[in-house]
Tab-separated table of C-alpha atoms in Angstrom:
chain	number	residue	atom	x	y	z
A	31	UNK	CA	75.741	30.623	65.031
A	32	UNK	CA	73.685	27.528	65.684
A	33	UNK	CA	70.423	27.990	67.580
A	34	UNK	CA	70.696	30.641	70.271
A	35	UNK	CA	73.897	32.595	70.540
A	36	UNK	CA	75.903	33.277	73.658
A	37	UNK	CA	77.790	36.493	74.252
A	38	UNK	CA	81.412	36.042	75.239
A	39	UNK	CA	84.098	38.567	76.023
A	40	UNK	CA	85.953	39.479	72.849
A	41	UNK	CA	83.255	38.341	70.428
A	42	UNK	CA	80.599	40.639	69.061
A	43	UNK	CA	77.286	38.976	69.530
A	44	UNK	CA	75.800	35.826	70.609
A	45	UNK	CA	72.293	36.386	71.627
A	46	UNK	CA	70.459	35.696	74.801
A	47	UNK	CA	67.066	37.016	75.664
A	48	UNK	CA	68.108	38.791	78.848
A	49	UNK	CA	68.708	42.539	78.836
A	50	UNK	CA	72.275	42.338	80.165
A	51	UNK	CA	73.514	41.357	76.713
A	52	UNK	CA	73.744	44.990	75.633
A	53	UNK	CA	75.995	45.893	78.558
A	54	UNK	CA	78.417	43.175	77.565
A	55	UNK	CA	78.370	44.450	74.015
A	56	UNK	CA	79.453	47.884	75.174
A	57	UNK	CA	82.588	46.366	76.634
A	58	UNK	CA	83.535	44.521	73.471
A	59	UNK	CA	83.088	47.304	70.875
A	60	UNK	CA	84.891	45.276	68.208
A	61	UNK	CA	85.707	46.139	64.642
A	62	UNK	CA	85.170	43.517	61.968
A	63	UNK	CA	87.219	43.460	58.816
A	64	UNK	CA	87.065	39.792	57.852
A	65	UNK	CA	83.549	39.474	56.426
A	66	UNK	CA	83.352	37.870	52.988
A	67	UNK	CA	84.392	40.213	50.207
A	68	UNK	CA	81.979	41.070	47.437
A	69	UNK	CA	84.404	39.460	44.974
A	70	UNK	CA	84.361	36.169	46.897
A	71	UNK	CA	80.560	36.165	47.074
A	72	UNK	CA	80.271	36.958	43.362
A	73	UNK	CA	82.370	33.913	42.539
A	74	UNK	CA	79.679	31.689	44.069
A	75	UNK	CA	76.759	33.069	42.078
A	76	UNK	CA	74.942	30.697	39.773
A	77	UNK	CA	74.349	31.130	36.067
A	78	UNK	CA	71.324	33.270	35.128
A	79	UNK	CA	68.066	31.302	35.211
A	80	UNK	CA	65.886	31.030	32.153
A	81	UNK	CA	63.732	34.085	31.555
A	82	UNK	CA	59.974	33.642	31.387
A	83	UNK	CA	59.110	34.856	27.884
A	84	UNK	CA	55.383	34.187	27.844
A	85	UNK	CA	52.474	33.360	30.134
A	86	UNK	CA	50.910	29.922	30.018
A	87	UNK	CA	47.847	30.911	32.032
A	88	UNK	CA	46.686	33.017	34.950
A	89	UNK	CA	45.825	32.256	38.559
A	90	UNK	CA	42.789	34.536	38.548
A	91	UNK	CA	41.199	32.705	35.594
A	92	UNK	CA	41.936	29.229	36.953
A	93	UNK	CA	41.709	28.785	40.718
A	94	UNK	CA	41.358	32.461	41.702
A	95	UNK	CA	43.228	34.460	44.326
A	96	UNK	CA	43.635	32.981	47.791
A	97	UNK	CA	42.142	35.799	49.828
A	98	UNK	CA	42.808	33.907	53.065
A	99	UNK	CA	46.548	33.698	52.421
A	100	UNK	CA	48.808	35.702	54.711
A	101	UNK	CA	50.126	37.980	51.921
A	102	UNK	CA	46.560	38.901	50.916
A	103	UNK	CA	45.686	39.613	54.546
A	104	UNK	CA	48.677	41.965	54.674
A	105	UNK	CA	47.501	43.574	51.447
A	106	UNK	CA	44.091	44.299	52.992
A	107	UNK	CA	45.835	45.973	55.938
A	108	UNK	CA	48.051	47.961	53.583
A	109	UNK	CA	44.976	49.345	51.824
A	110	UNK	CA	43.368	50.221	55.154
A	111	UNK	CA	46.300	51.608	57.130
A	112	UNK	CA	48.913	52.478	54.501
A	113	UNK	CA	46.967	55.199	52.700
A	114	UNK	CA	48.658	58.281	54.103
A	115	UNK	CA	50.242	61.097	52.179
A	116	UNK	CA	53.560	62.661	53.250
A	117	UNK	CA	52.552	65.927	51.603
A	118	UNK	CA	49.557	66.176	53.976
A	119	UNK	CA	51.782	66.338	57.068
A	120	UNK	CA	52.068	69.837	58.505
A	121	UNK	CA	55.658	70.759	59.385
A	122	UNK	CA	54.979	74.378	60.420
A	123	UNK	CA	55.509	73.739	64.157
A	124	UNK	CA	58.571	71.616	63.394
A	125	UNK	CA	60.035	74.497	61.411
A	126	UNK	CA	59.628	76.945	64.298
A	127	UNK	CA	60.954	74.495	66.878
A	128	UNK	CA	63.996	73.758	64.723
A	129	UNK	CA	65.049	77.401	64.979
A	130	UNK	CA	65.162	77.144	68.777
A	131	UNK	CA	67.397	74.055	68.905
A	132	UNK	CA	71.079	74.462	69.758
A	133	UNK	CA	73.908	73.237	67.541
A	134	UNK	CA	74.385	69.913	69.337
A	135	UNK	CA	70.664	69.121	69.234
A	136	UNK	CA	70.456	69.907	65.544
A	137	UNK	CA	73.533	67.823	64.834
A	138	UNK	CA	72.158	64.616	66.362
A	139	UNK	CA	68.824	65.116	64.571
A	140	UNK	CA	70.623	65.677	61.264
A	141	UNK	CA	72.807	62.641	61.964
A	142	UNK	CA	69.894	60.296	62.644
A	143	UNK	CA	67.835	61.734	59.790
A	144	UNK	CA	70.712	61.150	57.377
A	145	UNK	CA	70.667	57.442	58.246
A	146	UNK	CA	66.905	57.154	57.824
A	147	UNK	CA	66.869	59.124	54.572
A	148	UNK	CA	69.478	56.984	52.866
A	149	UNK	CA	68.098	53.811	54.401
A	150	UNK	CA	64.594	54.389	53.050
A	151	UNK	CA	65.926	55.262	49.615
A	152	UNK	CA	68.133	52.165	49.645
A	153	UNK	CA	65.290	49.782	50.444
A	154	UNK	CA	63.179	51.438	47.741
A	155	UNK	CA	65.951	50.985	45.197
A	156	UNK	CA	66.792	47.420	46.164
A	157	UNK	CA	63.389	45.729	46.517
A	158	UNK	CA	62.697	45.190	42.809
A	159	UNK	CA	64.821	42.021	42.377
A	160	UNK	CA	62.836	40.281	45.119
A	161	UNK	CA	59.531	41.307	43.542
A	162	UNK	CA	60.724	39.967	40.200
A	163	UNK	CA	61.802	36.679	41.774
A	164	UNK	CA	58.438	36.187	43.482
A	165	UNK	CA	56.673	37.092	40.231
A	166	UNK	CA	58.636	34.546	38.199
A	167	UNK	CA	57.652	31.855	40.682
A	168	UNK	CA	53.995	32.670	40.020
A	169	UNK	CA	53.219	33.690	43.602
A	170	UNK	CA	50.639	36.296	42.634
A	171	UNK	CA	49.279	36.886	46.155
A	172	UNK	CA	52.773	37.687	47.419
A	173	UNK	CA	53.498	39.881	44.423
A	174	UNK	CA	50.273	41.831	44.983
A	175	UNK	CA	51.325	42.598	48.552
A	176	UNK	CA	54.837	43.512	47.423
A	177	UNK	CA	53.409	46.220	45.154
A	178	UNK	CA	52.106	47.968	48.286
A	179	UNK	CA	55.421	47.263	50.011
A	180	UNK	CA	57.400	49.120	47.332
A	181	UNK	CA	54.890	51.968	47.191
A	182	UNK	CA	55.158	52.456	50.943
A	183	UNK	CA	58.955	52.513	50.851
A	184	UNK	CA	58.727	55.196	48.178
A	185	UNK	CA	56.449	57.209	50.481
A	186	UNK	CA	58.929	56.877	53.327
A	187	UNK	CA	61.659	58.226	51.068
A	188	UNK	CA	59.431	61.157	50.141
A	189	UNK	CA	58.535	61.794	53.784
A	190	UNK	CA	62.114	62.288	54.968
A	191	UNK	CA	62.974	64.402	51.940
A	192	UNK	CA	60.009	66.662	52.677
A	193	UNK	CA	60.974	66.945	56.344
A	194	UNK	CA	64.504	68.010	55.439
A	195	UNK	CA	63.359	70.449	52.762
A	196	UNK	CA	60.632	72.071	54.854
A	197	UNK	CA	62.176	72.091	58.336
A	198	UNK	CA	65.962	72.196	58.300
A	199	UNK	CA	67.418	75.654	57.805
A	200	UNK	CA	70.797	74.284	56.828
A	201	UNK	CA	71.561	71.842	54.020
A	202	UNK	CA	74.341	69.748	55.580
A	203	UNK	CA	76.461	67.085	53.963
A	204	UNK	CA	74.243	64.210	55.042
A	205	UNK	CA	76.539	61.517	53.707
A	206	UNK	CA	79.342	62.699	55.983
A	207	UNK	CA	77.386	60.983	58.779
A	208	UNK	CA	77.520	57.618	57.006
A	209	UNK	CA	80.302	55.654	58.683
A	210	UNK	CA	82.301	52.665	57.507
A	211	UNK	CA	79.885	50.036	58.812
A	212	UNK	CA	76.813	51.916	57.621
A	213	UNK	CA	78.296	52.042	54.127
A	214	UNK	CA	79.279	48.387	54.286
A	215	UNK	CA	75.671	47.377	54.922
A	216	UNK	CA	73.610	49.956	53.013
A	217	UNK	CA	75.948	50.870	50.161
A	218	UNK	CA	77.348	47.390	49.539
A	219	UNK	CA	75.723	44.344	51.127
A	220	UNK	CA	72.056	45.312	50.833
A	221	UNK	CA	72.204	45.979	47.071
A	222	UNK	CA	74.538	43.042	46.549
A	223	UNK	CA	72.335	40.391	48.142
A	224	UNK	CA	69.157	41.766	46.558
A	225	UNK	CA	70.630	42.214	43.089
A	226	UNK	CA	72.104	38.718	43.286
A	227	UNK	CA	68.534	37.533	42.683
A	228	UNK	CA	68.802	38.699	39.080
A	229	UNK	CA	71.176	35.791	38.448
A	230	UNK	CA	70.513	33.375	41.316
A	231	UNK	CA	66.961	32.767	42.523
A	232	UNK	CA	67.815	29.694	44.588
A	233	UNK	CA	66.198	29.330	48.034
A	234	UNK	CA	69.504	30.221	49.734
A	235	UNK	CA	69.876	33.377	47.642
A	236	UNK	CA	66.321	34.361	48.561
A	237	UNK	CA	67.006	33.682	52.235
A	238	UNK	CA	70.109	35.857	52.151
A	239	UNK	CA	68.241	38.657	50.396
A	240	UNK	CA	65.267	38.595	52.764
A	241	UNK	CA	67.486	38.108	55.809
A	242	UNK	CA	69.491	41.181	54.863
A	243	UNK	CA	66.478	43.312	54.004
A	244	UNK	CA	63.733	42.203	56.397
A	245	UNK	CA	65.605	40.754	59.386
A	246	UNK	CA	68.554	43.132	59.692
A	247	UNK	CA	67.916	46.402	57.842
A	248	UNK	CA	64.203	46.665	58.666
A	249	UNK	CA	63.637	44.325	61.597
A	250	UNK	CA	66.709	45.237	63.635
A	251	UNK	CA	68.254	48.562	62.628
A	252	UNK	CA	65.293	50.550	61.286
A	253	UNK	CA	62.890	49.401	63.963
A	254	UNK	CA	65.381	50.244	66.707
A	255	UNK	CA	66.163	53.626	65.198
A	256	UNK	CA	62.553	54.637	64.701
A	257	UNK	CA	61.533	53.553	68.187
A	258	UNK	CA	64.370	55.576	69.728
A	259	UNK	CA	63.767	58.574	67.470
A	260	UNK	CA	60.033	58.668	68.125
A	261	UNK	CA	60.428	58.209	71.891
A	262	UNK	CA	63.030	60.980	72.020
A	263	UNK	CA	60.772	63.405	70.137
A	264	UNK	CA	57.682	62.542	72.169
A	265	UNK	CA	59.388	62.841	75.552
A	266	UNK	CA	60.847	66.227	74.592
A	267	UNK	CA	57.631	67.444	72.939
A	268	UNK	CA	59.487	68.110	69.690
A	269	UNK	CA	58.728	68.143	65.970
A	270	UNK	CA	55.097	66.930	65.896
A	271	UNK	CA	55.074	66.555	62.113
A	272	UNK	CA	58.089	64.273	62.222
A	273	UNK	CA	56.493	62.333	65.084
A	274	UNK	CA	53.310	61.800	63.087
A	275	UNK	CA	55.171	60.598	60.011
A	276	UNK	CA	57.285	58.142	61.985
A	277	UNK	CA	54.170	56.737	63.686
A	278	UNK	CA	52.597	56.035	60.290
A	279	UNK	CA	55.864	54.752	58.883
A	280	UNK	CA	56.289	52.266	61.734
A	281	UNK	CA	52.872	50.789	60.952
A	282	UNK	CA	53.964	50.212	57.360
A	283	UNK	CA	57.246	48.653	58.429
A	284	UNK	CA	55.473	46.187	60.720
A	285	UNK	CA	53.730	44.721	57.658
A	286	UNK	CA	56.998	44.564	55.732
A	287	UNK	CA	58.732	42.687	58.529
A	288	UNK	CA	55.753	40.340	58.862
A	289	UNK	CA	56.017	39.477	55.180
A	290	UNK	CA	59.757	38.905	55.511
A	291	UNK	CA	59.174	36.413	58.329
A	292	UNK	CA	56.497	34.696	56.232
A	293	UNK	CA	58.881	34.405	53.280
A	294	UNK	CA	61.771	33.116	55.395
A	295	UNK	CA	59.499	30.608	57.142
A	296	UNK	CA	58.265	29.323	53.785
A	297	UNK	CA	61.775	28.952	52.415
A	298	UNK	CA	63.106	27.200	55.523
A	299	UNK	CA	60.095	24.873	55.697
A	300	UNK	CA	60.771	23.759	52.124
A	301	UNK	CA	64.554	23.690	52.560
A	302	UNK	CA	65.405	22.793	56.186
A	303	UNK	CA	69.010	22.030	55.222
A	304	UNK	CA	69.514	25.781	54.686
A	305	UNK	CA	68.927	26.675	58.338
A	306	UNK	CA	72.604	26.688	59.308
A	307	UNK	CA	73.862	28.666	56.272
A	308	UNK	CA	71.063	31.172	56.876
A	309	UNK	CA	72.006	31.581	60.542
A	310	UNK	CA	75.645	32.106	59.557
A	311	UNK	CA	74.551	34.834	57.148
A	312	UNK	CA	72.537	36.595	59.848
A	313	UNK	CA	75.431	36.416	62.299
A	314	UNK	CA	77.667	38.251	59.848
A	315	UNK	CA	75.055	40.946	59.251
A	316	UNK	CA	74.237	41.344	62.932
A	317	UNK	CA	77.909	42.126	63.471
A	318	UNK	CA	77.549	44.968	60.983
A	319	UNK	CA	74.299	46.189	62.532
A	320	UNK	CA	75.623	46.415	66.084
A	321	UNK	CA	78.808	48.064	64.858
A	322	UNK	CA	76.651	50.689	63.133
A	323	UNK	CA	75.164	51.485	66.545
A	324	UNK	CA	78.645	51.853	68.053
A	325	UNK	CA	79.518	54.065	65.086
A	326	UNK	CA	76.533	56.382	65.630
A	327	UNK	CA	77.585	57.237	69.176
A	328	UNK	CA	81.319	57.512	68.525
A	329	UNK	CA	81.465	61.273	67.744
A	330	UNK	CA	79.649	62.352	70.922
A	331	UNK	CA	80.948	62.745	74.456
A	332	UNK	CA	77.431	63.508	75.651
A	333	UNK	CA	74.526	62.710	73.349
A	334	UNK	CA	71.703	65.286	73.349
A	335	UNK	CA	68.185	64.347	74.458
A	336	UNK	CA	69.507	61.574	76.711
A	337	UNK	CA	70.057	59.010	73.963
A	338	UNK	CA	72.050	56.021	75.235
A	339	UNK	CA	74.041	53.482	73.257
A	340	UNK	CA	73.191	50.742	75.737
A	341	UNK	CA	69.473	51.246	75.073
A	342	UNK	CA	69.999	51.043	71.293
A	343	UNK	CA	72.002	47.832	71.565
A	344	UNK	CA	69.627	46.233	74.024
A	345	UNK	CA	66.550	47.036	71.932
A	346	UNK	CA	68.190	45.886	68.695
A	347	UNK	CA	69.214	42.565	70.227
A	348	UNK	CA	65.775	41.944	71.694
A	349	UNK	CA	64.076	42.679	68.361
A	350	UNK	CA	66.455	40.355	66.536
A	351	UNK	CA	65.952	37.586	69.092
A	352	UNK	CA	62.184	38.040	68.887
A	353	UNK	CA	62.270	37.400	65.136
A	354	UNK	CA	64.631	34.448	65.532
A	355	UNK	CA	62.231	32.923	68.053
A	356	UNK	CA	59.327	33.349	65.648
A	357	UNK	CA	61.349	31.579	62.978
A	358	UNK	CA	62.202	28.784	65.395
A	359	UNK	CA	65.953	29.125	64.850
């Protein structure tokens, strides 16, 4: 993947900005089994870096915080717009509406919720290595923002757990909805690339971690899923508590993605030779992401609430291309 991608019959994705790309994707519906194994990636990890055992000084007592920096601007927004409490959301109407849904409608809502629940928990669990890496580099403004980032991911995890506990009558096996490609990305690759930062904090390792987390998991899959979920609920006048939470959650995620683009831009500006390896990494992960979308729709002949695979694929591709354009790659 060098520059813009082109979609060809028989290959998964090469991006173009036009909306017909998703239709071509539907015809390919490939299955990938040749992505690098965890064992092969582990073999390329570097030796652990030296651990910072003491402070030699502090930014705040020397030059002071850079309040005009982009991370500090995001932090101000987080304090203004991110102060919402999942326990304040009223699910009473959601609970009554849930009782009136038929089996198929409940199933798709449980299915999608299972992906969001695990996804939010995963990004909460896996963010710490990046925070530690930024901290060790002495980037205090970025670290300050990342404290709000982690706190918000924890709130998102709480929000979905509360929705399930307070609204769903049944307690299904949520993980039964996690398919092969979902597990490959969320169970394996996301924690792998983030935890790799414990032993390898090189610019390429940071690019792979942020690319996985911010570009693919948040900026492509989560954003697509939440947009579809929220639109579906709004158009069918369903589950107002869930709608409200997703609206607030999407605002938080927009700041997270913005930081990810800032981080990637900084790393690529300092290390332009890493552009091609980074693009190759994203191509591999985009394969997984689009296959997850195929996987979601596989069990259904007719998907309730008018959800369409083509829309999911088209939106995901456009969001990915939008971020690639902002990065200039």
